[in-house]
Amino acid sequence: MALLEVRDLVKRFGETTILNGVNLRVQKGEVKVVMGRSGSGKSTLLRCINRLEEPTSGSIRLHDREVTGPSVDIRALRRSVGFVFQQFALYRHLSVLDNVTLALRHLGGLRRNEAEEKARHELARVDMTEHRHKFPAELSGGQKQRVALARALAMDPDVVFFDEPTSALDPLMCREVAILINRLFVDGVTVLCVTHDLTLARLISDRVIFLDRGRVCAEDAIENLSSGHADPRVQEFFGQEASGR
Amino acid sequence: MSHWASFVADLLDQLPLILTGLYQTLLLAAIVSVTGLALGIVVLHLEGSHRRLVRVIVRGYISFFVGTPLLVLLFLMYYGLPRIGLVMTPFAVALIGFTLNVAAYNAAYLGTARNALDPAELEAARAQGFSERQVFFLIMLPQVLRMSIPALTNQVILNLKDTSIAFLIQYTEFFARMQELAATNFQFFKAYAVTAAVYLALVSIIVLVARVVEKRFLLPGSYTPS
Ligand SMILES: Nc1ncnc2c1ncn2[C@@H]1O[C@H](COP(=O)(O)OP(=O)(O)OP(=O)(O)O)[C@@H](O)[C@H]1O
Ligand SMILES: [Mg+2]
């Protein structure tokens, strides 16, 4: 049984169909990578799964429980999904430590000192302990991302979403991000990562899903996708990106 | 010199009344600064309601009180409402009138600051599972208040100065007492110069306190909303 299973997911914004029947399975402990062109609906896919966007139709099951539909506890669903945003979106009025403790205290019901202990543990995982008293404005992009990850991990989510983890960073940071995600893999954290960064994809996962025209049109090892794939659009994407580097 | 001597003598003579007036001024200004901010925050919260009707009412409230002179409102309540059987003390009228007026201005300032928030942060909070109320109180409000410190300070200064119109509805505050002083010895210039100096001194204190508060609560790496 997959931890997360998306079936025939459709998302329309008015007349435009962005996701047109997406199917996807993520096993527990897996690092799943979804690739696709800019505008192919990668962010929309993640946002539908935790109901930041309402899916138009289709089924999404987390732990074999349907999470679409009006009777679902959306806030409980969101607590079980960690989300690391493209621009990190740290709370600028809070210190690094408080960014991580906020949900623990106000959603997890921990007292301040318990929450801080848990937060320090999560910050240590991403090597940010020494920066815990700084504010977001005093951090580099890579550091902000680590804090965003610690914030996402604090509530012990079932799965962590990354939306374009390298796009807001220096290209040289790609390896750092990969190390971070690989560490999650070793710890058994389930990851769903959307990106169009082929270098990152190679570093964190053997197989990738290719999203195009609102559908998953391939799922395979990157090597197989970049050479001689039946679908020319797949070949074009992976061929171009590879030679562009 | 004898003019000054007689003026000071009268001043000392009426000092207890003047100090009582000063107390009334500070009391009204302090209370409406607090209630005006509290109601302003409530209005800001309602302005973000998902119900259209609530938003329309809130906008109407702000436009009405920003668009009507406070004095007219006070007269309406003090001289008008008794005609329909509702009599209130000058203090009650001043308290209600000022609060409604000040809250409308504060809500407008806070609303401007809210437009400068990063929507991604609010979305991140929702994605973490916070309720709309939690997003408001934990993320929006702390940032909006900090960004609004200069505007809110200005409003406190205005509150202090504007309480002087309350004498027109028989609220005997500082300015009313100083007018009485001027009327006893006809030394208008001296009386009003002293009055002005006292207001100036009080405003300076507010400004100094506000500077400290602003330094303490400045948003780290803050951008100034333009
Ligand atoms: N709220 C919305 N209303 C209307 N259209 C939207 C909305 N959100 C996204 N879209 C459209 O959906 C399409 C897919 O957007 P999405 O952000 O999911 O793409 P993406 O694959 O994440 O792209 P990128 O790689 O640039 O981040 C885009 O064409 C976008 O304009
Ligand atoms: Mg995107």
Short mmCIF file of C-alpha atoms and ligand atoms in Angstrom, two decimals:
data_model
loop_
_atom_site.label_atom_id
_atom_site.label_comp_id
_atom_site.label_asym_id
_atom_site.label_seq_id
_atom_site.Cartn_x
_atom_site.Cartn_y
_atom_site.Cartn_z
CA MET A 1 0.00 0.00 0.00
CA ALA A 2 1.41 3.35 -1.02
CA LEU A 3 1.71 6.09 1.60
CA LEU A 4 0.35 8.60 -0.88
CA GLU A 5 -1.71 7.72 -3.89
CA VAL A 6 -3.06 10.23 -6.38
CA ARG A 7 -5.56 8.96 -8.90
CA ASP A 8 -7.01 10.74 -11.93
CA LEU A 9 -6.40 14.13 -10.38
CA VAL A 10 -7.92 16.94 -12.42
CA LYS A 11 -7.48 20.62 -11.67
CA ARG A 12 -9.03 23.37 -13.74
CA PHE A 13 -8.71 27.10 -13.27
CA GLY A 14 -11.86 28.30 -15.01
CA GLU A 15 -11.59 27.05 -18.58
CA THR A 16 -7.94 26.02 -18.41
CA THR A 17 -7.13 22.49 -17.44
CA ILE A 18 -3.81 22.38 -15.59
CA LEU A 19 -3.87 18.81 -14.31
CA ASN A 20 -5.69 16.38 -16.57
CA GLY A 21 -5.78 13.05 -14.80
CA VAL A 22 -2.55 12.73 -12.84
CA ASN A 23 -1.67 9.37 -11.32
CA LEU A 24 1.07 9.07 -8.76
CA ARG A 25 2.17 6.77 -5.94
CA VAL A 26 4.67 7.52 -3.24
CA GLN A 27 5.84 4.66 -1.02
CA LYS A 28 6.79 5.20 2.59
CA GLY A 29 10.45 6.21 2.89
CA GLU A 30 10.74 6.98 -0.82
CA VAL A 31 12.16 10.12 -2.40
CA LYS A 32 9.90 10.82 -5.35
CA VAL A 33 10.84 13.40 -7.97
CA VAL A 34 8.36 15.00 -10.33
CA MET A 35 9.78 16.95 -13.24
CA GLY A 36 8.21 19.09 -15.91
CA ARG A 37 8.45 22.35 -17.74
CA SER A 38 7.69 25.64 -16.11
CA GLY A 39 3.92 25.97 -16.07
CA SER A 40 3.30 22.25 -16.38
CA GLY A 41 1.41 22.25 -13.07
CA LYS A 42 4.02 20.91 -10.66
CA SER A 43 3.27 23.41 -7.91
CA THR A 44 -0.44 23.00 -8.51
CA LEU A 45 -0.08 19.26 -7.99
CA LEU A 46 1.54 19.72 -4.57
CA ARG A 47 -0.95 22.42 -3.64
CA CYS A 48 -3.88 20.16 -4.52
CA ILE A 49 -2.57 17.36 -2.34
CA ASN A 50 -2.61 19.48 0.82
CA ARG A 51 -5.72 21.34 -0.34
CA LEU A 52 -4.17 24.78 -0.77
CA GLU A 53 -6.01 24.39 -4.06
CA GLU A 54 -9.25 22.49 -4.35
CA PRO A 55 -8.91 19.57 -6.79
CA THR A 56 -11.60 19.64 -9.47
CA SER A 57 -11.94 15.85 -9.41
CA GLY A 58 -10.01 12.70 -8.71
CA SER A 59 -8.86 10.91 -5.62
CA ILE A 60 -5.99 11.54 -3.23
CA ARG A 61 -5.31 8.98 -0.52
CA LEU A 62 -2.85 9.48 2.31
CA HIS A 63 -2.37 6.43 4.54
CA ASP A 64 -5.22 4.90 2.57
CA ARG A 65 -7.59 7.65 3.70
CA GLU A 66 -9.30 9.83 1.14
CA VAL A 67 -8.33 13.47 1.69
CA THR A 68 -10.48 15.14 -0.95
CA GLY A 69 -14.10 15.93 -0.26
CA PRO A 70 -15.84 18.33 2.07
CA SER A 71 -15.85 16.24 5.25
CA VAL A 72 -12.07 15.95 5.51
CA ASP A 73 -10.26 17.75 8.34
CA ILE A 74 -8.09 19.92 6.12
CA ARG A 75 -6.03 21.32 8.98
CA ALA A 76 -5.19 17.82 10.23
CA LEU A 77 -4.22 16.85 6.68
CA ARG A 78 -1.92 19.87 6.42
CA ARG A 79 -0.29 19.10 9.75
CA SER A 80 0.71 15.71 8.38
CA VAL A 81 2.30 17.22 5.27
CA GLY A 82 5.50 19.27 5.56
CA PHE A 83 5.83 21.89 2.84
CA VAL A 84 9.11 23.57 1.89
CA PHE A 85 8.18 26.46 -0.37
CA GLN A 86 10.14 27.74 -3.32
CA GLN A 87 10.76 31.10 -1.60
CA PHE A 88 10.97 29.45 1.85
CA ALA A 89 8.36 31.86 3.30
CA LEU A 90 9.85 32.06 6.80
CA TYR A 91 7.95 34.20 9.28
CA ARG A 92 10.03 37.34 9.24
CA HIS A 93 9.04 38.61 12.67
CA LEU A 94 10.18 35.42 14.38
CA SER A 95 13.65 34.12 15.13
CA VAL A 96 14.83 30.90 13.52
CA LEU A 97 13.97 29.03 16.71
CA ASP A 98 10.50 30.56 16.93
CA ASN A 99 9.82 29.79 13.28
CA VAL A 100 10.23 26.14 14.19
CA THR A 101 8.45 26.25 17.56
CA LEU A 102 5.36 28.14 16.39
CA ALA A 103 3.46 25.13 15.11
CA LEU A 104 4.71 22.90 17.92
CA ARG A 105 3.29 25.29 20.49
CA HIS A 106 0.08 26.36 18.79
CA LEU A 107 -0.80 23.18 16.89
CA GLY A 108 1.15 20.50 18.71
CA GLY A 109 0.18 21.74 22.17
CA LEU A 110 3.74 21.67 23.50
CA ARG A 111 4.91 24.08 26.17
CA ARG A 112 7.59 26.57 25.26
CA ASN A 113 10.52 24.60 26.69
CA GLU A 114 9.34 21.30 25.20
CA ALA A 115 8.84 22.97 21.84
CA GLU A 116 12.28 24.55 22.00
CA GLU A 117 13.89 21.23 22.76
CA LYS A 118 12.19 19.62 19.77
CA ALA A 119 13.07 22.62 17.60
CA ARG A 120 16.71 22.45 18.61
CA HIS A 121 16.74 18.83 17.58
CA GLU A 122 15.30 19.66 14.15
CA LEU A 123 17.69 22.58 13.70
CA ALA A 124 20.61 20.33 14.55
CA ARG A 125 19.49 17.96 11.77
CA VAL A 126 19.95 20.74 9.25
CA ASP A 127 23.07 22.24 10.89
CA MET A 128 21.36 25.46 11.89
CA THR A 129 21.66 25.27 15.68
CA GLU A 130 24.18 28.08 15.90
CA HIS A 131 21.92 30.43 13.94
CA ARG A 132 18.83 29.81 16.05
CA HIS A 133 18.63 33.33 17.47
CA LYS A 134 18.94 35.03 14.09
CA PHE A 135 16.03 36.39 12.09
CA PRO A 136 15.17 35.32 8.53
CA ALA A 137 16.50 38.61 7.14
CA GLU A 138 19.93 37.73 8.53
CA LEU A 139 20.17 34.38 6.71
CA SER A 140 21.43 33.36 3.28
CA GLY A 141 19.08 31.60 0.87
CA GLY A 142 20.50 28.18 1.68
CA GLN A 143 20.18 28.82 5.41
CA LYS A 144 16.59 29.96 5.00
CA GLN A 145 15.83 26.74 3.20
CA ARG A 146 17.29 24.71 6.02
CA VAL A 147 15.15 26.53 8.51
CA ALA A 148 12.11 26.01 6.29
CA LEU A 149 12.93 22.30 6.27
CA ALA A 150 13.37 22.20 10.04
CA ARG A 151 10.03 23.97 10.36
CA ALA A 152 8.42 21.38 8.08
CA LEU A 153 10.00 18.46 9.94
CA ALA A 154 9.11 19.69 13.41
CA MET A 155 5.59 18.31 13.33
CA ASP A 156 6.87 14.86 12.26
CA PRO A 157 4.96 14.91 8.97
CA ASP A 158 4.15 11.76 7.02
CA VAL A 159 5.62 13.28 3.89
CA VAL A 160 7.67 16.38 3.05
CA PHE A 161 7.00 18.35 -0.12
CA PHE A 162 9.71 20.38 -1.81
CA ASP A 163 8.66 22.87 -4.45
CA GLU A 164 11.63 23.71 -6.67
CA PRO A 165 14.19 23.52 -3.86
CA THR A 166 17.02 24.82 -6.03
CA SER A 167 15.33 27.52 -8.06
CA ALA A 168 15.79 30.32 -5.51
CA LEU A 169 19.38 29.40 -4.79
CA ASP A 170 22.76 29.82 -6.37
CA PRO A 171 23.29 26.97 -8.90
CA LEU A 172 26.29 25.86 -6.85
CA MET A 173 23.93 25.12 -3.96
CA CYS A 174 22.36 22.22 -5.83
CA ARG A 175 24.71 19.71 -4.26
CA GLU A 176 24.00 21.04 -0.77
CA VAL A 177 20.28 20.64 -1.31
CA ALA A 178 20.83 17.11 -2.58
CA ILE A 179 22.87 16.23 0.50
CA LEU A 180 20.07 17.55 2.67
CA ILE A 181 17.42 15.51 0.89
CA ASN A 182 19.56 12.40 0.86
CA ARG A 183 19.95 12.75 4.60
CA LEU A 184 16.15 12.71 4.87
CA PHE A 185 16.09 9.55 2.79
CA VAL A 186 18.55 7.90 5.17
CA ASP A 187 16.35 8.93 8.10
CA GLY A 188 13.36 7.28 6.42
CA VAL A 189 11.51 10.53 5.69
CA THR A 190 9.16 10.31 2.72
CA VAL A 191 9.79 13.09 0.19
CA LEU A 192 7.88 14.37 -2.81
CA CYS A 193 10.00 16.86 -4.69
CA VAL A 194 8.99 18.80 -7.78
CA THR A 195 11.71 20.43 -9.81
CA HIS A 196 12.94 21.16 -13.27
CA ASP A 197 16.54 20.89 -12.15
CA LEU A 198 17.90 17.76 -13.77
CA THR A 199 21.14 17.87 -11.81
CA LEU A 200 19.22 17.80 -8.55
CA ALA A 201 16.95 15.03 -9.81
CA ARG A 202 19.94 12.86 -10.65
CA LEU A 203 21.45 13.41 -7.22
CA ILE A 204 18.41 12.54 -5.15
CA SER A 205 16.51 9.85 -7.02
CA ASP A 206 17.01 7.06 -9.52
CA ARG A 207 13.63 7.36 -11.13
CA VAL A 208 11.63 10.45 -11.98
CA ILE A 209 8.12 11.23 -13.08
CA PHE A 210 7.68 13.52 -16.05
CA LEU A 211 4.63 15.76 -16.02
CA ASP A 212 3.49 17.27 -19.29
CA ARG A 213 0.21 18.67 -20.61
CA GLY A 214 -1.43 17.90 -17.29
CA ARG A 215 -0.53 14.22 -17.27
CA VAL A 216 2.23 11.95 -16.09
CA CYS A 217 3.69 10.91 -19.42
CA ALA A 218 6.67 8.93 -18.22
CA GLU A 219 8.13 7.37 -15.13
CA ASP A 220 11.59 5.92 -15.54
CA ALA A 221 15.29 6.18 -14.81
CA ILE A 222 16.70 9.50 -16.03
CA GLU A 223 19.09 7.76 -18.44
CA ASN A 224 16.20 6.03 -20.17
CA LEU A 225 14.26 9.25 -20.43
CA SER A 226 17.09 11.25 -21.97
CA SER A 227 17.98 8.80 -24.68
CA GLY A 228 15.61 7.16 -27.07
CA HIS A 229 12.33 7.58 -25.19
CA ALA A 230 9.29 6.97 -27.34
CA ASP A 231 7.69 10.34 -26.52
CA PRO A 232 9.62 13.10 -28.32
CA ARG A 233 8.60 15.71 -25.73
CA VAL A 234 10.18 13.64 -22.98
CA GLN A 235 13.32 13.22 -25.02
CA GLU A 236 13.41 16.91 -25.80
CA PHE A 237 13.09 17.94 -22.13
CA PHE A 238 15.69 15.56 -20.78
CA GLY A 239 18.02 15.87 -23.73
CA GLN A 240 18.00 19.68 -23.67
CA GLU A 241 18.43 20.00 -19.93
CA ALA A 242 21.28 17.54 -19.96
CA SER A 243 23.19 19.25 -22.76
CA GLY A 244 22.45 22.67 -21.30
CA ARG A 245 24.60 21.94 -18.28
CA MET B 1 6.47 92.02 35.58
CA SER B 2 3.48 92.61 37.74
CA HIS B 3 1.43 91.09 34.95
CA TRP B 4 3.41 87.88 35.26
CA ALA B 5 3.19 87.95 39.05
CA SER B 6 -0.58 88.23 38.99
CA PHE B 7 -0.80 85.57 36.29
CA VAL B 8 1.30 83.14 38.27
CA ALA B 9 -0.74 83.88 41.37
CA ASP B 10 -3.96 83.08 39.51
CA LEU B 11 -2.33 80.00 38.01
CA LEU B 12 -1.33 78.69 41.41
CA ASP B 13 -4.72 79.57 42.75
CA GLN B 14 -6.43 77.45 40.11
CA LEU B 15 -3.74 74.83 39.97
CA PRO B 16 -5.82 72.06 41.58
CA LEU B 17 -8.53 72.54 38.96
CA ILE B 18 -5.98 72.76 36.16
CA LEU B 19 -4.30 69.56 37.30
CA THR B 20 -7.66 67.84 37.49
CA GLY B 21 -8.28 69.00 33.93
CA LEU B 22 -4.89 67.70 32.87
CA TYR B 23 -5.78 64.39 34.46
CA GLN B 24 -9.08 64.31 32.54
CA THR B 25 -7.19 65.03 29.32
CA LEU B 26 -4.62 62.32 29.88
CA LEU B 27 -7.28 59.87 31.00
CA LEU B 28 -9.41 60.36 27.90
CA ALA B 29 -6.42 60.32 25.56
CA ALA B 30 -4.98 57.18 27.15
CA ILE B 31 -8.25 55.28 27.19
CA VAL B 32 -9.23 56.10 23.61
CA SER B 33 -5.72 55.26 22.43
CA VAL B 34 -6.17 51.78 23.86
CA THR B 35 -9.82 51.24 22.91
CA GLY B 36 -9.24 52.82 19.51
CA LEU B 37 -6.40 50.40 18.82
CA ALA B 38 -8.33 47.42 20.14
CA LEU B 39 -11.39 48.22 18.04
CA GLY B 40 -9.13 49.00 15.09
CA ILE B 41 -7.68 45.49 15.35
CA VAL B 42 -11.18 44.00 15.51
CA VAL B 43 -12.14 45.97 12.41
CA LEU B 44 -8.99 44.79 10.63
CA HIS B 45 -9.87 41.23 11.51
CA LEU B 46 -13.43 41.63 10.21
CA GLU B 47 -12.11 43.25 7.05
CA GLY B 48 -10.46 39.93 6.22
CA SER B 49 -13.74 38.04 6.64
CA HIS B 50 -14.76 35.64 3.92
CA ARG B 51 -18.30 37.03 4.12
CA ARG B 52 -18.84 39.79 1.64
CA LEU B 53 -21.50 41.50 3.71
CA VAL B 54 -19.13 41.83 6.67
CA ARG B 55 -16.47 43.36 4.46
CA VAL B 56 -18.94 45.82 2.97
CA ILE B 57 -20.11 46.92 6.41
CA VAL B 58 -16.53 47.31 7.62
CA ARG B 59 -15.56 49.43 4.62
CA GLY B 60 -18.66 51.53 5.17
CA TYR B 61 -17.73 52.01 8.82
CA ILE B 62 -14.22 53.17 7.95
CA SER B 63 -15.38 55.54 5.21
CA PHE B 64 -18.07 57.00 7.44
CA PHE B 65 -15.84 57.80 10.40
CA VAL B 66 -12.87 58.93 8.34
CA GLY B 67 -15.23 61.13 6.33
CA THR B 68 -17.14 62.80 9.18
CA PRO B 69 -15.64 65.48 11.45
CA LEU B 70 -15.28 64.09 14.96
CA LEU B 71 -16.81 67.24 16.42
CA VAL B 72 -19.99 66.74 14.41
CA LEU B 73 -20.20 63.21 15.71
CA LEU B 74 -19.70 64.35 19.30
CA PHE B 75 -22.40 67.04 18.92
CA LEU B 76 -24.73 64.52 17.35
CA MET B 77 -24.31 62.21 20.30
CA TYR B 78 -24.29 64.83 23.04
CA TYR B 79 -26.95 67.24 21.79
CA GLY B 80 -28.82 65.06 19.32
CA LEU B 81 -29.31 61.74 21.05
CA PRO B 82 -31.07 63.21 24.14
CA ARG B 83 -33.85 64.23 21.73
CA ILE B 84 -34.58 60.58 21.25
CA GLY B 85 -34.21 59.86 24.93
CA LEU B 86 -30.59 58.75 25.09
CA VAL B 87 -28.63 60.89 27.55
CA MET B 88 -24.96 60.24 28.20
CA THR B 89 -22.32 61.98 30.28
CA PRO B 90 -19.75 64.08 28.42
CA PHE B 91 -17.13 61.48 29.28
CA ALA B 92 -19.20 58.62 27.84
CA VAL B 93 -19.90 60.58 24.67
CA ALA B 94 -16.22 61.47 24.28
CA LEU B 95 -15.14 57.92 24.95
CA ILE B 96 -17.52 56.39 22.41
CA GLY B 97 -17.09 59.10 19.80
CA PHE B 98 -13.31 59.12 19.97
CA THR B 99 -13.07 55.34 20.01
CA LEU B 100 -15.20 54.94 16.90
CA ASN B 101 -13.28 57.65 15.10
CA VAL B 102 -9.80 56.57 16.16
CA ALA B 103 -10.52 52.91 15.43
CA ALA B 104 -11.53 53.78 11.87
CA TYR B 105 -8.23 55.58 11.30
CA ASN B 106 -6.20 52.85 12.95
CA ALA B 107 -7.97 50.18 10.90
CA ALA B 108 -7.09 52.11 7.76
CA TYR B 109 -3.41 52.32 8.77
CA LEU B 110 -3.29 48.65 9.72
CA GLY B 111 -5.03 47.72 6.48
CA THR B 112 -2.35 49.52 4.49
CA ALA B 113 0.35 47.63 6.38
CA ARG B 114 -1.43 44.36 5.76
CA ASN B 115 -1.23 44.95 2.03
CA ALA B 116 2.55 45.02 2.40
CA LEU B 117 2.71 41.55 3.94
CA ASP B 118 4.27 38.69 2.02
CA PRO B 119 1.36 36.47 0.94
CA ALA B 120 3.73 33.50 0.83
CA GLU B 121 4.17 33.67 4.60
CA LEU B 122 0.43 33.58 5.16
CA GLU B 123 0.14 30.65 2.82
CA ALA B 124 3.00 28.86 4.58
CA ALA B 125 1.11 29.27 7.84
CA ARG B 126 -2.07 27.86 6.31
CA ALA B 127 -0.04 25.01 4.85
CA GLN B 128 1.22 24.22 8.34
CA GLY B 129 -2.35 23.77 9.47
CA PHE B 130 -2.97 27.03 11.28
CA SER B 131 -6.57 28.25 11.34
CA GLU B 132 -7.47 31.62 9.82
CA ARG B 133 -7.69 33.06 13.31
CA GLN B 134 -4.23 31.77 14.18
CA VAL B 135 -2.82 33.13 10.94
CA PHE B 136 -4.27 36.51 11.89
CA PHE B 137 -3.01 36.62 15.45
CA LEU B 138 0.31 34.79 15.04
CA ILE B 139 1.53 36.02 11.65
CA MET B 140 -0.44 39.00 10.36
CA LEU B 141 -1.06 41.10 13.43
CA PRO B 142 2.46 41.03 14.90
CA GLN B 143 3.91 42.17 11.59
CA VAL B 144 1.18 44.69 10.83
CA LEU B 145 1.48 46.31 14.27
CA ARG B 146 5.22 46.64 13.97
CA MET B 147 5.02 48.16 10.52
CA SER B 148 2.37 50.59 11.77
CA ILE B 149 4.20 51.96 14.79
CA PRO B 150 4.87 55.38 13.19
CA ALA B 151 1.24 55.78 12.08
CA LEU B 152 -0.13 54.52 15.39
CA THR B 153 2.14 56.91 17.28
CA ASN B 154 0.84 59.79 15.21
CA GLN B 155 -2.65 58.74 16.10
CA VAL B 156 -1.85 58.79 19.83
CA ILE B 157 -0.48 62.32 19.42
CA LEU B 158 -3.63 63.34 17.57
CA ASN B 159 -5.73 61.77 20.31
CA LEU B 160 -3.99 63.85 22.95
CA LYS B 161 -4.41 67.08 21.02
CA ASP B 162 -7.94 66.32 19.85
CA THR B 163 -9.23 65.76 23.37
CA SER B 164 -9.19 69.57 23.57
CA ILE B 165 -12.37 69.69 21.48
CA ALA B 166 -14.18 67.69 24.16
CA PHE B 167 -14.68 70.87 26.17
CA LEU B 168 -17.31 71.74 23.55
CA ILE B 169 -19.47 68.95 24.95
CA GLN B 170 -18.88 70.10 28.54
CA TYR B 171 -16.05 67.70 29.28
CA THR B 172 -13.88 69.82 31.58
CA GLU B 173 -10.41 68.80 30.57
CA PHE B 174 -7.17 70.71 30.56
CA PHE B 175 -7.99 73.17 27.79
CA ALA B 176 -11.33 74.03 29.41
CA ARG B 177 -9.56 74.79 32.68
CA MET B 178 -7.00 76.98 30.96
CA GLN B 179 -9.80 78.92 29.30
CA GLU B 180 -11.28 79.53 32.72
CA LEU B 181 -7.90 80.77 33.90
CA ALA B 182 -7.68 83.10 30.94
CA ALA B 183 -11.17 84.38 31.65
CA THR B 184 -10.38 85.22 35.28
CA ASN B 185 -7.44 87.50 34.55
CA PHE B 186 -7.88 88.30 30.87
CA GLN B 187 -4.24 87.34 30.22
CA PHE B 188 -5.14 85.30 27.17
CA PHE B 189 -1.72 85.26 25.62
CA LYS B 190 -0.01 83.89 28.71
CA ALA B 191 -2.71 81.35 29.44
CA TYR B 192 -2.74 79.93 25.94
CA ALA B 193 1.04 80.03 25.62
CA VAL B 194 1.29 77.92 28.75
CA THR B 195 -1.42 75.63 27.35
CA ALA B 196 0.51 75.17 24.12
CA ALA B 197 3.74 74.52 26.00
CA VAL B 198 2.11 71.81 28.09
CA TYR B 199 0.69 70.04 25.01
CA LEU B 200 4.06 70.30 23.31
CA ALA B 201 5.81 68.79 26.31
CA LEU B 202 3.35 65.90 26.45
CA VAL B 203 3.67 65.24 22.73
CA SER B 204 7.47 65.23 23.07
CA ILE B 205 7.21 62.56 25.74
CA ILE B 206 5.03 60.42 23.45
CA VAL B 207 7.51 60.83 20.62
CA LEU B 208 10.41 59.79 22.83
CA VAL B 209 8.57 56.72 24.10
CA ALA B 210 7.56 55.81 20.55
CA ARG B 211 11.20 55.92 19.43
CA VAL B 212 12.15 53.42 22.09
CA VAL B 213 9.21 51.17 21.22
CA GLU B 214 10.00 51.35 17.54
CA LYS B 215 13.64 50.40 18.09
CA ARG B 216 12.62 47.51 20.27
CA PHE B 217 10.01 46.13 17.89
CA LEU B 218 11.42 47.01 14.50
CA LEU B 219 10.95 44.10 12.13
CA PRO B 220 14.37 42.57 11.59
CA GLY B 221 15.69 43.56 8.17
CA SER B 222 12.50 45.48 7.71
CA TYR B 223 11.44 47.12 4.59
CA THR B 224 9.49 50.31 5.11
CA PRO B 225 6.05 50.15 3.53
CA SER B 226 5.86 52.99 1.05
N1 LIG C 1 -4.68 30.36 -8.92
C1 LIG C 1 -4.51 30.21 -10.25
N2 LIG C 1 -5.43 30.71 -11.11
C2 LIG C 1 -5.28 30.56 -12.43
N3 LIG C 1 -4.25 29.92 -13.00
C3 LIG C 1 -3.31 29.40 -12.21
C4 LIG C 1 -3.38 29.53 -10.79
N4 LIG C 1 -2.31 28.92 -10.25
C5 LIG C 1 -1.59 28.45 -11.31
N5 LIG C 1 -2.19 28.74 -12.47
C6 LIG C 1 -1.70 28.34 -13.80
O1 LIG C 1 -1.45 26.97 -13.80
C7 LIG C 1 -0.32 26.66 -14.57
C8 LIG C 1 0.60 25.77 -13.78
O2 LIG C 1 1.12 26.51 -12.69
P1 LIG C 1 2.14 25.87 -11.68
O3 LIG C 1 2.58 26.94 -10.77
O4 LIG C 1 1.57 24.66 -11.09
O5 LIG C 1 3.33 25.46 -12.64
P2 LIG C 1 4.75 24.89 -12.27
O6 LIG C 1 4.92 23.62 -13.03
O7 LIG C 1 4.92 24.84 -10.82
O8 LIG C 1 5.71 25.98 -12.90
P3 LIG C 1 7.13 26.49 -12.37
O9 LIG C 1 8.12 25.47 -12.78
O10 LIG C 1 7.31 27.77 -13.11
O11 LIG C 1 7.02 26.68 -10.92
C9 LIG C 1 0.30 27.98 -14.97
O12 LIG C 1 -0.03 28.20 -16.33
C10 LIG C 1 -0.38 28.98 -14.12
O13 LIG C 1 -0.56 30.20 -14.83
MG MG C 2 6.03 25.95 -9.44
#
